[in-house]
Amino acid sequence: MTETGNYAIGVPGQPWGEHERAQWRARQSRHRRYDEDVVPRIEALAERYEKTVYGQLDYAGERYELFALRSREFDPALPTALVTGGVHGYETSGVTGALDFLETRAGTYSGRVNLLVAPCVSPWAYERINRWNYDAIDPNRNFRAGGPAREATALIELVASLEREFLLHIDLHETTNSDEEEFRPALAARDGKIFEPETIPDGFYLCADSENPRPSFQQAIISAVERVTHIAPADEKGEIIGSPVVARGVIEYPLARLGLCASITGARFTTTTEVYPDSPRATPQECSLAQVTAVCAALNYALAAG
């Protein structure tokens, strides 16, 4: 942002065109490597799970394969669950949490549920520690058939190809200080709107589906995660990031209407986790453990519910 509070790209009040998107893209640089951090862990897990390439991205000659891992034998008699991470590439514990779950806890669910895990949905953004993809598009507002984000449409196609009903989908995210410092100002500038500051919540919370809230399910996850990390309190308006708190640590969004990832399966139980890695009270390891704990709590509740 500039000293006047306007974002460094574009004219205030005017949506970006291709020139501004190119300017934004030129400011992005690679800070870490998908092929070094993520892919080797996926390859190692392929000894226990079936590895699937469900799509490819090509951004100006930079190519990325999109990987998912699934139970080797999909038993039609068992329920099916989807775990997604890295929809926003900068939300690191979503990626590490999904991989940690597969490495350390998923085996305990063998014979009880068919698992499908997409650990890093947005690898270009993962490398640039960014929210958007190469085209300055947020995949997590574009999970709809024929949408503009290939990261989203490829995952939708993978889910559809299984031709199964899903019991559970848990999507692993973070809320970070950079949301307020960079990404929300960039969003306002891109769309020609006024940036309105919000308060970043300190702690873990969940985004439930307002069309299918499942409050007992959400609270079961909160109860499990609070043994690992602290739960975000409501602000002075009774909100978290501008949404009313409907229960301790829980807000609601209309997932399908907003094109959010957790809507794509139509599962009976859905939720989006939000970990706060910038808290002085949390470590990267704690954040990843919170994600693993949330996945296990979600699975335990959903499987018990039948």
PDB file of C-alpha atoms in Angstrom:
ATOM      1  CA  MET A   1       0.000   0.000   0.000  1.00  0.00           C
ATOM      2  CA  THR A   2       1.050   3.606  -0.436  1.00  0.00           C
ATOM      3  CA  GLU A   3       1.436   6.119   2.354  1.00  0.00           C
ATOM      4  CA  THR A   4      -2.030   7.498   1.580  1.00  0.00           C
ATOM      5  CA  GLY A   5      -3.605   4.117   2.211  1.00  0.00           C
ATOM      6  CA  ASN A   6      -4.279   3.373  -1.458  1.00  0.00           C
ATOM      7  CA  TYR A   7      -2.925   0.165  -2.931  1.00  0.00           C
ATOM      8  CA  ALA A   8       0.236   0.610  -4.992  1.00  0.00           C
ATOM      9  CA  ILE A   9      -1.397  -0.631  -8.203  1.00  0.00           C
ATOM     10  CA  GLY A  10      -4.274   0.976 -10.081  1.00  0.00           C
ATOM     11  CA  VAL A  11      -6.371   4.103  -9.732  1.00  0.00           C
ATOM     12  CA  PRO A  12      -8.585   4.296  -6.626  1.00  0.00           C
ATOM     13  CA  GLY A  13     -12.189   3.568  -7.515  1.00  0.00           C
ATOM     14  CA  GLN A  14     -11.400   1.960 -10.861  1.00  0.00           C
ATOM     15  CA  PRO A  15     -11.310  -1.828 -11.300  1.00  0.00           C
ATOM     16  CA  TRP A  16      -8.128  -3.304 -12.684  1.00  0.00           C
ATOM     17  CA  GLY A  17      -7.658  -4.155 -16.325  1.00  0.00           C
ATOM     18  CA  GLU A  18      -5.028  -6.441 -17.815  1.00  0.00           C
ATOM     19  CA  HIS A  19      -2.339  -3.755 -17.428  1.00  0.00           C
ATOM     20  CA  GLU A  20      -2.847  -3.617 -13.654  1.00  0.00           C
ATOM     21  CA  ARG A  21      -2.999  -7.389 -13.384  1.00  0.00           C
ATOM     22  CA  ALA A  22       0.336  -7.561 -15.202  1.00  0.00           C
ATOM     23  CA  GLN A  23       1.763  -5.014 -12.771  1.00  0.00           C
ATOM     24  CA  TRP A  24       0.537  -7.072  -9.849  1.00  0.00           C
ATOM     25  CA  ARG A  25       1.970 -10.251 -11.359  1.00  0.00           C
ATOM     26  CA  ALA A  26       5.363  -8.595 -11.850  1.00  0.00           C
ATOM     27  CA  ARG A  27       5.495  -7.889  -8.111  1.00  0.00           C
ATOM     28  CA  GLN A  28       5.155 -11.575  -7.227  1.00  0.00           C
ATOM     29  CA  SER A  29       8.270 -13.635  -6.655  1.00  0.00           C
ATOM     30  CA  ARG A  30       8.909 -17.225  -5.681  1.00  0.00           C
ATOM     31  CA  HIS A  31       9.735 -17.636  -1.991  1.00  0.00           C
ATOM     32  CA  ARG A  32       9.528 -21.425  -1.702  1.00  0.00           C
ATOM     33  CA  ARG A  33       9.257 -24.492  -3.917  1.00  0.00           C
ATOM     34  CA  TYR A  34       6.258 -26.748  -4.383  1.00  0.00           C
ATOM     35  CA  ASP A  35       8.490 -29.371  -6.001  1.00  0.00           C
ATOM     36  CA  GLU A  36      10.834 -29.356  -2.990  1.00  0.00           C
ATOM     37  CA  ASP A  37       8.454 -28.844  -0.053  1.00  0.00           C
ATOM     38  CA  VAL A  38       5.246 -30.588  -1.050  1.00  0.00           C
ATOM     39  CA  VAL A  39       5.739 -33.030  -3.919  1.00  0.00           C
ATOM     40  CA  PRO A  40       8.367 -35.205  -2.148  1.00  0.00           C
ATOM     41  CA  ARG A  41       5.986 -35.709   0.777  1.00  0.00           C
ATOM     42  CA  ILE A  42       3.227 -36.671  -1.645  1.00  0.00           C
ATOM     43  CA  GLU A  43       5.559 -39.108  -3.409  1.00  0.00           C
ATOM     44  CA  ALA A  44       6.490 -40.710  -0.092  1.00  0.00           C
ATOM     45  CA  LEU A  45       2.816 -41.092   0.820  1.00  0.00           C
ATOM     46  CA  ALA A  46       2.163 -42.800  -2.532  1.00  0.00           C
ATOM     47  CA  GLU A  47       3.529 -45.951  -0.918  1.00  0.00           C
ATOM     48  CA  ARG A  48       0.390 -46.059   1.256  1.00  0.00           C
ATOM     49  CA  TYR A  49      -2.182 -44.152  -0.795  1.00  0.00           C
ATOM     50  CA  GLU A  50      -3.093 -43.979  -4.445  1.00  0.00           C
ATOM     51  CA  LYS A  51      -1.606 -40.848  -6.018  1.00  0.00           C
ATOM     52  CA  THR A  52      -3.711 -39.102  -8.630  1.00  0.00           C
ATOM     53  CA  VAL A  53      -2.764 -36.238 -10.960  1.00  0.00           C
ATOM     54  CA  TYR A  54      -6.110 -34.484 -11.278  1.00  0.00           C
ATOM     55  CA  GLY A  55      -5.019 -31.464 -13.278  1.00  0.00           C
ATOM     56  CA  GLN A  56      -2.165 -29.359 -14.606  1.00  0.00           C
ATOM     57  CA  LEU A  57      -1.469 -25.652 -14.522  1.00  0.00           C
ATOM     58  CA  ASP A  58       0.679 -23.760 -17.018  1.00  0.00           C
ATOM     59  CA  TYR A  59       1.382 -20.182 -16.055  1.00  0.00           C
ATOM     60  CA  ALA A  60       3.731 -18.512 -18.535  1.00  0.00           C
ATOM     61  CA  GLY A  61       5.694 -21.719 -18.935  1.00  0.00           C
ATOM     62  CA  GLU A  62       5.710 -22.636 -15.246  1.00  0.00           C
ATOM     63  CA  ARG A  63       3.963 -25.985 -15.000  1.00  0.00           C
ATOM     64  CA  TYR A  64       2.445 -27.564 -11.934  1.00  0.00           C
ATOM     65  CA  GLU A  65       0.769 -30.939 -11.528  1.00  0.00           C
ATOM     66  CA  LEU A  66      -2.147 -31.036  -9.111  1.00  0.00           C
ATOM     67  CA  PHE A  67      -1.985 -34.089  -6.856  1.00  0.00           C
ATOM     68  CA  ALA A  68      -4.494 -35.880  -4.692  1.00  0.00           C
ATOM     69  CA  LEU A  69      -4.032 -38.930  -2.501  1.00  0.00           C
ATOM     70  CA  ARG A  70      -6.824 -41.413  -1.889  1.00  0.00           C
ATOM     71  CA  SER A  71      -7.448 -44.678  -0.120  1.00  0.00           C
ATOM     72  CA  ARG A  72      -6.053 -47.469  -2.289  1.00  0.00           C
ATOM     73  CA  GLU A  73      -9.313 -49.396  -2.247  1.00  0.00           C
ATOM     74  CA  PHE A  74     -12.467 -47.271  -2.356  1.00  0.00           C
ATOM     75  CA  ASP A  75     -15.008 -49.506  -0.624  1.00  0.00           C
ATOM     76  CA  PRO A  76     -18.543 -48.740  -1.860  1.00  0.00           C
ATOM     77  CA  ALA A  77     -19.865 -49.804   1.531  1.00  0.00           C
ATOM     78  CA  LEU A  78     -17.900 -47.069   3.322  1.00  0.00           C
ATOM     79  CA  PRO A  79     -18.559 -43.337   3.546  1.00  0.00           C
ATOM     80  CA  THR A  80     -16.230 -40.931   1.726  1.00  0.00           C
ATOM     81  CA  ALA A  81     -14.475 -37.852   3.101  1.00  0.00           C
ATOM     82  CA  LEU A  82     -12.552 -35.058   1.379  1.00  0.00           C
ATOM     83  CA  VAL A  83      -9.763 -33.027   2.999  1.00  0.00           C
ATOM     84  CA  THR A  84      -8.401 -30.008   1.124  1.00  0.00           C
ATOM     85  CA  GLY A  85      -5.498 -27.698   1.913  1.00  0.00           C
ATOM     86  CA  GLY A  86      -3.661 -24.868   0.219  1.00  0.00           C
ATOM     87  CA  VAL A  87      -6.661 -23.438  -1.612  1.00  0.00           C
ATOM     88  CA  HIS A  88      -5.008 -20.178  -0.609  1.00  0.00           C
ATOM     89  CA  GLY A  89      -1.349 -20.850  -1.201  1.00  0.00           C
ATOM     90  CA  TYR A  90      -0.067 -18.590   1.554  1.00  0.00           C
ATOM     91  CA  GLU A  91      -2.016 -20.440   4.267  1.00  0.00           C
ATOM     92  CA  THR A  92       0.813 -22.809   5.097  1.00  0.00           C
ATOM     93  CA  SER A  93      -0.700 -24.986   7.804  1.00  0.00           C
ATOM     94  CA  GLY A  94      -3.494 -25.970   5.442  1.00  0.00           C
ATOM     95  CA  VAL A  95      -0.879 -27.716   3.320  1.00  0.00           C
ATOM     96  CA  THR A  96       1.251 -29.071   6.153  1.00  0.00           C
ATOM     97  CA  GLY A  97      -1.814 -30.066   8.154  1.00  0.00           C
ATOM     98  CA  ALA A  98      -3.239 -32.141   5.309  1.00  0.00           C
ATOM     99  CA  LEU A  99       0.103 -33.870   4.786  1.00  0.00           C
ATOM    100  CA  ASP A 100       0.699 -34.348   8.515  1.00  0.00           C
ATOM    101  CA  PHE A 101      -2.741 -35.936   8.812  1.00  0.00           C
ATOM    102  CA  LEU A 102      -1.922 -38.435   6.074  1.00  0.00           C
ATOM    103  CA  GLU A 103       1.489 -39.191   7.544  1.00  0.00           C
ATOM    104  CA  THR A 104       0.470 -39.576  11.186  1.00  0.00           C
ATOM    105  CA  ARG A 105      -3.265 -40.129  11.696  1.00  0.00           C
ATOM    106  CA  ALA A 106      -5.051 -41.218   8.534  1.00  0.00           C
ATOM    107  CA  GLY A 107      -4.077 -44.856   9.011  1.00  0.00           C
ATOM    108  CA  THR A 108      -6.341 -45.114  12.045  1.00  0.00           C
ATOM    109  CA  TYR A 109      -9.341 -44.569   9.749  1.00  0.00           C
ATOM    110  CA  SER A 110      -8.457 -47.440   7.405  1.00  0.00           C
ATOM    111  CA  GLY A 111     -11.470 -49.663   6.858  1.00  0.00           C
ATOM    112  CA  ARG A 112     -13.809 -46.991   8.235  1.00  0.00           C
ATOM    113  CA  VAL A 113     -13.865 -44.316   5.540  1.00  0.00           C
ATOM    114  CA  ASN A 114     -12.688 -43.696   1.993  1.00  0.00           C
ATOM    115  CA  LEU A 115     -10.290 -40.746   2.130  1.00  0.00           C
ATOM    116  CA  LEU A 116      -9.528 -38.265  -0.621  1.00  0.00           C
ATOM    117  CA  VAL A 117      -6.966 -35.566   0.214  1.00  0.00           C
ATOM    118  CA  ALA A 118      -5.823 -32.670  -2.009  1.00  0.00           C
ATOM    119  CA  PRO A 119      -3.007 -31.145   0.071  1.00  0.00           C
ATOM    120  CA  CYS A 120      -2.027 -28.143  -2.085  1.00  0.00           C
ATOM    121  CA  VAL A 121      -4.778 -26.918  -4.374  1.00  0.00           C
ATOM    122  CA  SER A 122      -2.918 -23.744  -5.454  1.00  0.00           C
ATOM    123  CA  PRO A 123       0.784 -24.494  -5.977  1.00  0.00           C
ATOM    124  CA  TRP A 124       1.648 -21.266  -7.874  1.00  0.00           C
ATOM    125  CA  ALA A 125       0.253 -19.251  -4.961  1.00  0.00           C
ATOM    126  CA  TYR A 126       1.972 -21.570  -2.462  1.00  0.00           C
ATOM    127  CA  GLU A 127       5.333 -20.669  -3.963  1.00  0.00           C
ATOM    128  CA  ARG A 128       4.590 -16.942  -3.900  1.00  0.00           C
ATOM    129  CA  ILE A 129       2.909 -16.990  -0.470  1.00  0.00           C
ATOM    130  CA  ASN A 130      -0.139 -15.396  -2.024  1.00  0.00           C
ATOM    131  CA  ARG A 131      -3.916 -15.661  -1.861  1.00  0.00           C
ATOM    132  CA  TRP A 132      -4.578 -15.349  -5.594  1.00  0.00           C
ATOM    133  CA  ASN A 133      -3.524 -17.394  -8.578  1.00  0.00           C
ATOM    134  CA  TYR A 134      -1.472 -16.164 -11.544  1.00  0.00           C
ATOM    135  CA  ASP A 135      -4.472 -14.283 -12.940  1.00  0.00           C
ATOM    136  CA  ALA A 136      -5.109 -12.363  -9.694  1.00  0.00           C
ATOM    137  CA  ILE A 137      -8.148 -14.578  -9.062  1.00  0.00           C
ATOM    138  CA  ASP A 138      -9.074 -16.000  -5.674  1.00  0.00           C
ATOM    139  CA  PRO A 139      -9.852 -19.699  -6.234  1.00  0.00           C
ATOM    140  CA  ASN A 140     -11.923 -19.733  -3.063  1.00  0.00           C
ATOM    141  CA  ARG A 141     -14.573 -17.474  -4.543  1.00  0.00           C
ATOM    142  CA  ASN A 142     -14.717 -19.421  -7.778  1.00  0.00           C
ATOM    143  CA  PHE A 143     -15.528 -23.038  -6.987  1.00  0.00           C
ATOM    144  CA  ARG A 144     -18.151 -23.440  -9.667  1.00  0.00           C
ATOM    145  CA  ALA A 145     -18.291 -25.381 -12.924  1.00  0.00           C
ATOM    146  CA  GLY A 146     -16.755 -23.392 -15.749  1.00  0.00           C
ATOM    147  CA  GLY A 147     -15.292 -20.827 -13.351  1.00  0.00           C
ATOM    148  CA  PRO A 148     -12.169 -18.795 -14.125  1.00  0.00           C
ATOM    149  CA  ALA A 149      -9.788 -20.540 -11.680  1.00  0.00           C
ATOM    150  CA  ARG A 150      -8.368 -23.800 -12.994  1.00  0.00           C
ATOM    151  CA  GLU A 151      -7.309 -24.691  -9.445  1.00  0.00           C
ATOM    152  CA  ALA A 152     -11.013 -24.794  -8.564  1.00  0.00           C
ATOM    153  CA  THR A 153     -12.461 -26.413 -11.679  1.00  0.00           C
ATOM    154  CA  ALA A 154      -9.864 -29.215 -11.637  1.00  0.00           C
ATOM    155  CA  LEU A 155     -10.849 -30.139  -8.082  1.00  0.00           C
ATOM    156  CA  ILE A 156     -14.549 -30.019  -8.953  1.00  0.00           C
ATOM    157  CA  GLU A 157     -13.873 -32.394 -11.859  1.00  0.00           C
ATOM    158  CA  LEU A 158     -11.952 -34.763  -9.576  1.00  0.00           C
ATOM    159  CA  VAL A 159     -14.819 -34.903  -7.083  1.00  0.00           C
ATOM    160  CA  ALA A 160     -17.377 -35.452  -9.855  1.00  0.00           C
ATOM    161  CA  SER A 161     -15.293 -38.254 -11.379  1.00  0.00           C
ATOM    162  CA  LEU A 162     -15.670 -40.360  -8.243  1.00  0.00           C
ATOM    163  CA  GLU A 163     -19.460 -40.451  -8.639  1.00  0.00           C
ATOM    164  CA  ARG A 164     -19.913 -40.836  -4.901  1.00  0.00           C
ATOM    165  CA  GLU A 165     -21.815 -39.133  -2.129  1.00  0.00           C
ATOM    166  CA  PHE A 166     -19.536 -37.523   0.439  1.00  0.00           C
ATOM    167  CA  LEU A 167     -20.115 -37.689   4.161  1.00  0.00           C
ATOM    168  CA  LEU A 168     -17.571 -34.986   5.000  1.00  0.00           C
ATOM    169  CA  HIS A 169     -15.511 -32.195   3.473  1.00  0.00           C
ATOM    170  CA  ILE A 170     -13.136 -30.194   5.671  1.00  0.00           C
ATOM    171  CA  ASP A 171     -11.170 -27.376   4.015  1.00  0.00           C
ATOM    172  CA  LEU A 172      -8.041 -26.204   5.867  1.00  0.00           C
ATOM    173  CA  HIS A 173      -7.284 -22.467   5.931  1.00  0.00           C
ATOM    174  CA  GLU A 174      -5.551 -19.713   7.916  1.00  0.00           C
ATOM    175  CA  THR A 175      -6.339 -16.106   8.720  1.00  0.00           C
ATOM    176  CA  THR A 176      -3.115 -14.063   8.802  1.00  0.00           C
ATOM    177  CA  ASN A 177      -1.977 -10.511   9.439  1.00  0.00           C
ATOM    178  CA  SER A 178      -1.246 -10.268   5.730  1.00  0.00           C
ATOM    179  CA  ASP A 179      -4.984 -10.538   5.070  1.00  0.00           C
ATOM    180  CA  GLU A 180      -5.336  -7.044   6.455  1.00  0.00           C
ATOM    181  CA  GLU A 181      -1.946  -5.713   5.372  1.00  0.00           C
ATOM    182  CA  GLU A 182      -1.921  -6.942   1.766  1.00  0.00           C
ATOM    183  CA  PHE A 183      -4.701  -9.158   0.490  1.00  0.00           C
ATOM    184  CA  ARG A 184      -7.835  -7.253   1.430  1.00  0.00           C
ATOM    185  CA  PRO A 185      -6.334  -3.928   0.260  1.00  0.00           C
ATOM    186  CA  ALA A 186      -5.359  -5.630  -3.002  1.00  0.00           C
ATOM    187  CA  LEU A 187      -8.885  -7.010  -3.372  1.00  0.00           C
ATOM    188  CA  ALA A 188     -10.430  -3.573  -2.871  1.00  0.00           C
ATOM    189  CA  ALA A 189      -8.039  -2.046  -5.402  1.00  0.00           C
ATOM    190  CA  ARG A 190      -8.613  -4.814  -7.956  1.00  0.00           C
ATOM    191  CA  ASP A 191     -12.377  -4.389  -7.760  1.00  0.00           C
ATOM    192  CA  GLY A 192     -12.365  -0.564  -7.615  1.00  0.00           C
ATOM    193  CA  LYS A 193     -13.794  -0.488  -4.096  1.00  0.00           C
ATOM    194  CA  ILE A 194     -12.914   1.293  -0.856  1.00  0.00           C
ATOM    195  CA  PHE A 195     -10.816  -0.709   1.579  1.00  0.00           C
ATOM    196  CA  GLU A 196     -12.558  -0.996   4.938  1.00  0.00           C
ATOM    197  CA  PRO A 197     -10.250  -2.269   7.703  1.00  0.00           C
ATOM    198  CA  GLU A 198     -11.253  -5.168   9.931  1.00  0.00           C
ATOM    199  CA  THR A 199      -9.766  -6.776  13.026  1.00  0.00           C
ATOM    200  CA  ILE A 200      -7.758  -9.963  12.582  1.00  0.00           C
ATOM    201  CA  PRO A 201      -8.979 -12.526  15.147  1.00  0.00           C
ATOM    202  CA  ASP A 202      -6.370 -14.054  17.441  1.00  0.00           C
ATOM    203  CA  GLY A 203      -7.055 -17.763  17.421  1.00  0.00           C
ATOM    204  CA  PHE A 204      -8.708 -20.688  15.695  1.00  0.00           C
ATOM    205  CA  TYR A 205     -12.256 -20.501  14.336  1.00  0.00           C
ATOM    206  CA  LEU A 206     -14.547 -22.247  11.860  1.00  0.00           C
ATOM    207  CA  CYS A 207     -16.680 -21.137   8.931  1.00  0.00           C
ATOM    208  CA  ALA A 208     -19.827 -23.253   8.770  1.00  0.00           C
ATOM    209  CA  ASP A 209     -22.336 -23.369   5.930  1.00  0.00           C
ATOM    210  CA  SER A 210     -25.294 -21.128   6.735  1.00  0.00           C
ATOM    211  CA  GLU A 211     -27.449 -23.429   4.549  1.00  0.00           C
ATOM    212  CA  ASN A 212     -26.303 -26.536   6.477  1.00  0.00           C
ATOM    213  CA  PRO A 213     -24.717 -25.307   9.715  1.00  0.00           C
ATOM    214  CA  ARG A 214     -24.521 -28.509  11.801  1.00  0.00           C
ATOM    215  CA  PRO A 215     -23.789 -26.651  15.065  1.00  0.00           C
ATOM    216  CA  SER A 216     -23.012 -29.763  17.140  1.00  0.00           C
ATOM    217  CA  PHE A 217     -20.500 -30.879  14.515  1.00  0.00           C
ATOM    218  CA  GLN A 218     -18.783 -27.473  14.545  1.00  0.00           C
ATOM    219  CA  GLN A 219     -18.604 -27.420  18.341  1.00  0.00           C
ATOM    220  CA  ALA A 220     -17.117 -30.910  18.450  1.00  0.00           C
ATOM    221  CA  ILE A 221     -14.229 -29.606  16.350  1.00  0.00           C
ATOM    222  CA  ILE A 222     -13.835 -26.476  18.505  1.00  0.00           C
ATOM    223  CA  SER A 223     -13.776 -28.603  21.671  1.00  0.00           C
ATOM    224  CA  ALA A 224     -11.035 -30.818  20.257  1.00  0.00           C
ATOM    225  CA  VAL A 225      -8.901 -28.007  18.852  1.00  0.00           C
ATOM    226  CA  GLU A 226      -8.966 -25.892  22.015  1.00  0.00           C
ATOM    227  CA  ARG A 227      -6.812 -28.585  23.635  1.00  0.00           C
ATOM    228  CA  VAL A 228      -4.147 -27.703  21.047  1.00  0.00           C
ATOM    229  CA  THR A 229      -4.490 -23.957  20.443  1.00  0.00           C
ATOM    230  CA  HIS A 230      -6.668 -21.068  21.585  1.00  0.00           C
ATOM    231  CA  ILE A 231     -10.056 -20.253  20.081  1.00  0.00           C
ATOM    232  CA  ALA A 232     -10.652 -16.813  18.570  1.00  0.00           C
ATOM    233  CA  PRO A 233     -12.962 -14.584  20.598  1.00  0.00           C
ATOM    234  CA  ALA A 234     -15.614 -12.354  19.067  1.00  0.00           C
ATOM    235  CA  ASP A 235     -14.706  -8.694  18.635  1.00  0.00           C
ATOM    236  CA  GLU A 236     -16.542  -5.810  20.307  1.00  0.00           C
ATOM    237  CA  LYS A 237     -19.328  -6.119  17.722  1.00  0.00           C
ATOM    238  CA  GLY A 238     -19.794  -9.828  18.396  1.00  0.00           C
ATOM    239  CA  GLU A 239     -18.178 -10.674  15.064  1.00  0.00           C
ATOM    240  CA  ILE A 240     -15.180 -12.418  13.542  1.00  0.00           C
ATOM    241  CA  ILE A 241     -13.883 -10.831  10.305  1.00  0.00           C
ATOM    242  CA  GLY A 242     -17.161  -9.007   9.840  1.00  0.00           C
ATOM    243  CA  SER A 243     -19.500 -11.983  10.374  1.00  0.00           C
ATOM    244  CA  PRO A 244     -21.653 -12.582  13.464  1.00  0.00           C
ATOM    245  CA  VAL A 245     -20.369 -15.264  15.822  1.00  0.00           C
ATOM    246  CA  VAL A 246     -23.141 -17.863  15.984  1.00  0.00           C
ATOM    247  CA  ALA A 247     -21.420 -20.030  18.590  1.00  0.00           C
ATOM    248  CA  ARG A 248     -18.042 -20.021  20.281  1.00  0.00           C
ATOM    249  CA  GLY A 249     -15.435 -19.896  17.506  1.00  0.00           C
ATOM    250  CA  VAL A 250     -17.953 -20.318  14.686  1.00  0.00           C
ATOM    251  CA  ILE A 251     -19.227 -18.012  11.946  1.00  0.00           C
ATOM    252  CA  GLU A 252     -21.325 -18.916   8.924  1.00  0.00           C
ATOM    253  CA  TYR A 253     -21.130 -18.261   5.187  1.00  0.00           C
ATOM    254  CA  PRO A 254     -23.425 -19.434   2.363  1.00  0.00           C
ATOM    255  CA  LEU A 255     -20.721 -21.679   0.944  1.00  0.00           C
ATOM    256  CA  ALA A 256     -22.194 -22.540  -2.445  1.00  0.00           C
ATOM    257  CA  ARG A 257     -23.459 -19.033  -3.169  1.00  0.00           C
ATOM    258  CA  LEU A 258     -19.988 -17.613  -2.476  1.00  0.00           C
ATOM    259  CA  GLY A 259     -18.241 -20.303  -4.545  1.00  0.00           C
ATOM    260  CA  LEU A 260     -16.225 -21.602  -1.586  1.00  0.00           C
ATOM    261  CA  CYS A 261     -14.295 -24.842  -1.717  1.00  0.00           C
ATOM    262  CA  ALA A 262     -16.178 -26.575   1.092  1.00  0.00           C
ATOM    263  CA  SER A 263     -19.345 -26.487  -1.021  1.00  0.00           C
ATOM    264  CA  ILE A 264     -18.180 -28.706  -3.880  1.00  0.00           C
ATOM    265  CA  THR A 265     -19.148 -32.142  -2.543  1.00  0.00           C
ATOM    266  CA  GLY A 266     -22.581 -31.359  -1.109  1.00  0.00           C
ATOM    267  CA  ALA A 267     -21.423 -33.403   1.868  1.00  0.00           C
ATOM    268  CA  ARG A 268     -23.594 -33.897   4.921  1.00  0.00           C
ATOM    269  CA  PHE A 269     -20.889 -32.358   7.112  1.00  0.00           C
ATOM    270  CA  THR A 270     -18.792 -29.420   5.895  1.00  0.00           C
ATOM    271  CA  THR A 271     -16.564 -26.848   7.527  1.00  0.00           C
ATOM    272  CA  THR A 272     -13.645 -24.529   6.844  1.00  0.00           C
ATOM    273  CA  THR A 273     -10.926 -24.192   9.455  1.00  0.00           C
ATOM    274  CA  GLU A 274      -9.130 -20.918  10.149  1.00  0.00           C
ATOM    275  CA  VAL A 275      -5.865 -21.010  12.098  1.00  0.00           C
ATOM    276  CA  TYR A 276      -4.014 -17.835  13.164  1.00  0.00           C
ATOM    277  CA  PRO A 277      -0.273 -18.430  12.595  1.00  0.00           C
ATOM    278  CA  ASP A 278       0.779 -14.854  13.479  1.00  0.00           C
ATOM    279  CA  SER A 279      -0.352 -15.139  17.070  1.00  0.00           C
ATOM    280  CA  PRO A 280       2.419 -14.761  19.670  1.00  0.00           C
ATOM    281  CA  ARG A 281       0.681 -17.658  21.405  1.00  0.00           C
ATOM    282  CA  ALA A 282       1.100 -20.119  18.503  1.00  0.00           C
ATOM    283  CA  THR A 283       3.910 -21.827  16.595  1.00  0.00           C
ATOM    284  CA  PRO A 284       3.903 -23.295  13.066  1.00  0.00           C
ATOM    285  CA  GLN A 285       3.917 -26.772  14.595  1.00  0.00           C
ATOM    286  CA  GLU A 286       0.942 -25.893  16.794  1.00  0.00           C
ATOM    287  CA  CYS A 287      -0.980 -24.534  13.819  1.00  0.00           C
ATOM    288  CA  SER A 288      -0.390 -27.694  11.807  1.00  0.00           C
ATOM    289  CA  LEU A 289      -1.382 -29.831  14.800  1.00  0.00           C
ATOM    290  CA  ALA A 290      -4.569 -27.793  15.141  1.00  0.00           C
ATOM    291  CA  GLN A 291      -5.426 -28.651  11.529  1.00  0.00           C
ATOM    292  CA  VAL A 292      -4.771 -32.352  12.080  1.00  0.00           C
ATOM    293  CA  THR A 293      -6.844 -32.267  15.262  1.00  0.00           C
ATOM    294  CA  ALA A 294      -9.692 -30.583  13.408  1.00  0.00           C
ATOM    295  CA  VAL A 295      -9.650 -33.215  10.659  1.00  0.00           C
ATOM    296  CA  CYS A 296      -9.720 -36.056  13.178  1.00  0.00           C
ATOM    297  CA  ALA A 297     -12.490 -34.458  15.239  1.00  0.00           C
ATOM    298  CA  ALA A 298     -14.541 -33.890  12.081  1.00  0.00           C
ATOM    299  CA  LEU A 299     -14.071 -37.491  10.969  1.00  0.00           C
ATOM    300  CA  ASN A 300     -14.860 -38.879  14.417  1.00  0.00           C
ATOM    301  CA  TYR A 301     -18.083 -36.902  14.663  1.00  0.00           C
ATOM    302  CA  ALA A 302     -19.234 -37.622  11.116  1.00  0.00           C
ATOM    303  CA  LEU A 303     -18.504 -41.353  11.343  1.00  0.00           C
ATOM    304  CA  ALA A 304     -20.310 -41.613  14.681  1.00  0.00           C
ATOM    305  CA  ALA A 305     -23.301 -39.802  13.185  1.00  0.00           C
ATOM    306  CA  GLY A 306     -23.376 -42.334  10.343  1.00  0.00           C
TER     307      GLY A 306
END
